[in-house]
Amino acid sequence: MGASPSPDTARALPFLIGRSTDTLAPRGKNPRVVICGGGWGGVTAAKYLRQYAPHLEVVLLERNPVFFSCPMSNKWLVDAVDTQFLTHDYLAVAEKYGYRFIQTEILEIERDRKAVVTAAGSIAYDYLIIAPGIRYNYEAWFANDRRMAEATRARFPAAYIPNAEHFHLKNALHAFKGGDLVMTLPPPPQRCPPSPYERACLIASMFKQKKIPGRIIILDHKDGVRPIGPGFRAAFEELYKDIITYVPNARIEEVDPFKKEIRTEAGDFRFDHAILMAPHQAGDLAWKAGVVPQPGAGRPGGWADVDPLFLHDRNDKDVYVIGDAVGFVSPQFAFYPKAGHVANRHARIVARYIAEREAGREPSYILPDNLCYMMVNTNPQEGISVQFDYRVNDQGIIEQTQMDFNERSPATIPEDFNWARLIYEDMFS
């Protein structure tokens, strides 16, 4: 018999298979920006950093192999767009703009030594951009009961984080034969506040076209539909009166995914199928980075505490947070809308801030804008929209102006698709 391999030989790995204890990329001579998260914000930041400050080394860390867009995905659920429209290639755009894309799981963010620890190794940074999106706060429903949380996500996924949940939900909707479909809406702040209402309208439109005897029950924490409240209420009443039931003030008290029961302050509900959206918080990476304050720290909990104008951690100017994870920014409106458009704008803004700092200049603040289109009917295709603009008043407070466009219009649909194409081109072309 041959000799057994030594422990060192047995543990030997090919060079490109890394351990978390390895150095993923040695430091070069130029400053390095590490971006954690490859969603709408992260991808945009990588591109614009290379354009604004070409000398910087830019590394994008993302666990998913392919970009899948949450914006526009409601339309995909009912086959109004195809999968190719929502998916994009990380590798090609990284090669084109000269940044490094590494597909890996981020394990820890060690601020004290300015390093990100991944499953493939540790990488040091000079600037850190955290673009984590959201997480589902199932703890608000189930405390530490992991079994209940896992059953809820597996059986009745929210599909508000891009992953297999979207495919699970789409298959379930197209296999639905009838009965009560309950949608729980997260309390504010939440990812893309108008989109659950759009989702309800599009599913109702599909039920209507396919003559599926289904009823959609929307359980909303709020006391009324908003934003674009009159537009959505008109759609509910004029297009889907016999399909959509809207229940306000339906704060969740108990969810049982096994018995298919929900208890709320507005009553108890049983369901045949459900889209169970737990409360939202800043994504996991924001917590690992330590940018989410503990409850009672003087800011609304669950979201990153950043400088409202410059989007860096209040205690560390080399750590920026962009997109949905950004916390309280104004006493007038509290949070920026947690939308892909805002994440894209935040990314451009932070890229400009870092480029200015690298050029030895103190950045001047830049504010985002936001634009959301919502399809409410598929036959004929009609939509409504909302726009947000921002300014800083004389007291240094960011003010928001909101414009709701409530009238259903076929003209909104090509505007919507053109907006999506332009912003995908901005990120990937």
GROMACS .gro file of C-alpha atoms in nm, residues 128-282:
model
  155
  128LEU     CA    1  -1.537   5.092   0.150
  129ILE     CA    2  -1.878   5.120  -0.019
  130ILE     CA    3  -2.153   4.911   0.137
  131ALA     CA    4  -2.442   4.843  -0.101
  132PRO     CA    5  -2.628   4.564   0.080
  133GLY     CA    6  -2.991   4.620  -0.018
  134ILE     CA    7  -3.239   4.490   0.239
  135ARG     CA    8  -3.299   4.194   0.465
  136TYR     CA    9  -3.631   4.052   0.583
  137ASN     CA   10  -3.677   4.116   0.953
  138TYR     CA   11  -3.844   3.784   1.028
  139GLU     CA   12  -3.741   3.834   1.390
  140ALA     CA   13  -4.026   4.086   1.420
  141TRP     CA   14  -4.270   3.803   1.349
  142PHE     CA   15  -4.099   3.495   1.489
  143ALA     CA   16  -3.832   3.618   1.735
  144ASN     CA   17  -3.567   3.342   1.736
  145ASP     CA   18  -3.783   3.070   1.579
  146ARG     CA   19  -3.574   2.987   1.275
  147ARG     CA   20  -3.807   2.704   1.171
  148MET     CA   21  -4.103   2.941   1.128
  149ALA     CA   22  -3.895   3.195   0.937
  150GLU     CA   23  -3.751   2.931   0.703
  151ALA     CA   24  -4.094   2.780   0.638
  152THR     CA   25  -4.239   3.123   0.558
  153ARG     CA   26  -3.962   3.208   0.314
  154ALA     CA   27  -3.970   2.865   0.150
  155ARG     CA   28  -4.348   2.840   0.110
  156PHE     CA   29  -4.463   3.201   0.072
  157PRO     CA   30  -4.164   3.410  -0.036
  158ALA     CA   31  -4.178   3.787  -0.056
  159ALA     CA   32  -3.957   3.802  -0.368
  160TYR     CA   33  -3.814   4.142  -0.281
  161ILE     CA   34  -3.452   4.025  -0.276
  162PRO     CA   35  -3.316   3.899  -0.610
  163ASN     CA   36  -3.268   3.524  -0.583
  164ALA     CA   37  -3.463   3.202  -0.632
  165GLU     CA   38  -3.764   3.351  -0.450
  166HIS     CA   39  -3.873   3.523  -0.769
  167PHE     CA   40  -3.881   3.198  -0.963
  168HIS     CA   41  -4.062   3.021  -0.680
  169LEU     CA   42  -4.329   3.293  -0.667
  170LYS     CA   43  -4.372   3.306  -1.043
  171ASN     CA   44  -4.424   2.929  -1.063
  172ALA     CA   45  -4.673   2.943  -0.774
  173LEU     CA   46  -4.873   3.226  -0.934
  174HIS     CA   47  -4.897   3.053  -1.270
  175ALA     CA   48  -5.004   2.728  -1.100
  176PHE     CA   49  -5.267   2.903  -0.885
  177LYS     CA   50  -5.614   2.765  -0.953
  178GLY     CA   51  -5.818   2.994  -0.730
  179GLY     CA   52  -5.893   3.093  -0.374
  180ASP     CA   53  -5.759   3.361  -0.142
  181LEU     CA   54  -5.414   3.503  -0.208
  182VAL     CA   55  -5.304   3.721   0.084
  183MET     CA   56  -5.031   3.985   0.055
  184THR     CA   57  -4.882   4.130   0.372
  185LEU     CA   58  -4.716   4.468   0.314
  186PRO     CA   59  -4.413   4.567   0.523
  187PRO     CA   60  -4.449   4.873   0.744
  188PRO     CA   61  -4.255   5.182   0.631
  189PRO     CA   62  -3.974   5.221   0.555
  190GLN     CA   63  -3.970   4.946   0.294
  191ARG     CA   64  -3.817   4.865  -0.041
  192CYS     CA   65  -4.005   5.039  -0.324
  193PRO     CA   66  -4.325   5.139  -0.137
  194PRO     CA   67  -4.558   5.149  -0.443
  195SER     CA   68  -4.446   4.817  -0.587
  196PRO     CA   69  -4.661   4.582  -0.372
  197TYR     CA   70  -4.970   4.763  -0.503
  198GLU     CA   71  -4.840   4.726  -0.857
  199ARG     CA   72  -4.780   4.356  -0.794
  200ALA     CA   73  -5.137   4.314  -0.670
  201CYS     CA   74  -5.274   4.490  -0.978
  202LEU     CA   75  -5.068   4.281  -1.219
  203ILE     CA   76  -5.161   3.953  -1.052
  204ALA     CA   77  -5.526   4.063  -1.054
  205SER     CA   78  -5.496   4.144  -1.424
  206MET     CA   79  -5.357   3.796  -1.487
  207PHE     CA   80  -5.641   3.638  -1.288
  208LYS     CA   81  -5.888   3.844  -1.491
  209GLN     CA   82  -5.741   3.749  -1.828
  210LYS     CA   83  -5.711   3.380  -1.741
  211LYS     CA   84  -6.047   3.371  -1.560
  212ILE     CA   85  -5.887   3.237  -1.242
  213PRO     CA   86  -6.139   3.252  -0.954
  214GLY     CA   87  -5.898   3.418  -0.716
  215ARG     CA   88  -5.922   3.699  -0.464
  216ILE     CA   89  -5.624   3.911  -0.358
  217ILE     CA   90  -5.634   4.047  -0.003
  218ILE     CA   91  -5.384   4.326   0.067
  219LEU     CA   92  -5.300   4.362   0.435
  220ASP     CA   93  -5.142   4.704   0.475
  221HIS     CA   94  -4.986   4.839   0.797
  222LYS     CA   95  -5.062   5.193   0.682
  223ASP     CA   96  -5.395   5.370   0.714
  224GLY     CA   97  -5.420   5.411   0.336
  225VAL     CA   98  -5.255   5.350   0.001
  226ARG     CA   99  -4.948   5.563  -0.068
  227PRO     CA  100  -4.767   5.682  -0.267
  228ILE     CA  101  -4.986   5.733  -0.575
  229GLY     CA  102  -5.286   5.654  -0.354
  230PRO     CA  103  -5.568   5.786  -0.576
  231GLY     CA  104  -5.423   5.611  -0.880
  232PHE     CA  105  -5.398   5.272  -0.712
  233ARG     CA  106  -5.738   5.305  -0.542
  234ALA     CA  107  -5.896   5.384  -0.878
  235ALA     CA  108  -5.736   5.073  -1.026
  236PHE     CA  109  -5.861   4.859  -0.736
  237GLU     CA  110  -6.216   4.993  -0.768
  238GLU     CA  111  -6.251   5.034  -1.143
  239LEU     CA  112  -6.048   4.739  -1.276
  240TYR     CA  113  -6.040   4.479  -0.998
  241LYS     CA  114  -6.340   4.547  -0.775
  242ASP     CA  115  -6.427   4.177  -0.751
  243ILE     CA  116  -6.064   4.061  -0.720
  244ILE     CA  117  -5.872   4.297  -0.489
  245THR     CA  118  -5.972   4.362  -0.128
  246TYR     CA  119  -5.766   4.631   0.041
  247VAL     CA  120  -5.741   4.621   0.422
  248PRO     CA  121  -5.574   4.922   0.594
  249ASN     CA  122  -5.437   4.931   0.949
  250ALA     CA  123  -5.370   4.557   0.926
  251ARG     CA  124  -5.065   4.544   1.150
  252ILE     CA  125  -4.938   4.189   1.179
  253GLU     CA  126  -4.974   4.021   1.518
  254GLU     CA  127  -4.908   3.657   1.425
  255VAL     CA  128  -4.823   3.459   1.111
  256ASP     CA  129  -4.849   3.080   1.087
  257PRO     CA  130  -4.714   2.943   0.758
  258PHE     CA  131  -4.815   2.589   0.852
  259LYS     CA  132  -5.180   2.658   0.931
  260LYS     CA  133  -5.197   2.931   0.663
  261GLU     CA  134  -5.334   3.183   0.909
  262ILE     CA  135  -5.258   3.549   0.981
  263ARG     CA  136  -5.380   3.752   1.277
  264THR     CA  137  -5.380   4.131   1.240
  265GLU     CA  138  -5.521   4.433   1.421
  266ALA     CA  139  -5.780   4.451   1.142
  267GLY     CA  140  -5.894   4.089   1.179
  268ASP     CA  141  -5.787   3.731   1.118
  269PHE     CA  142  -5.730   3.584   0.772
  270ARG     CA  143  -5.685   3.237   0.624
  271PHE     CA  144  -5.530   3.191   0.283
  272ASP     CA  145  -5.478   2.939   0.006
  273HIS     CA  146  -5.155   3.105  -0.098
  274ALA     CA  147  -4.969   3.413   0.021
  275ILE     CA  148  -4.693   3.661  -0.047
  276LEU     CA  149  -4.564   3.722   0.303
  277MET     CA  150  -4.352   4.036   0.324
  278ALA     CA  151  -4.192   4.070   0.665
  279PRO     CA  152  -4.066   4.412   0.778
  280HIS     CA  153  -3.755   4.534   0.596
  281GLN     CA  154  -3.418   4.637   0.738
  282ALA     CA  155  -3.076   4.723   0.599
   0.00000   0.00000   0.00000
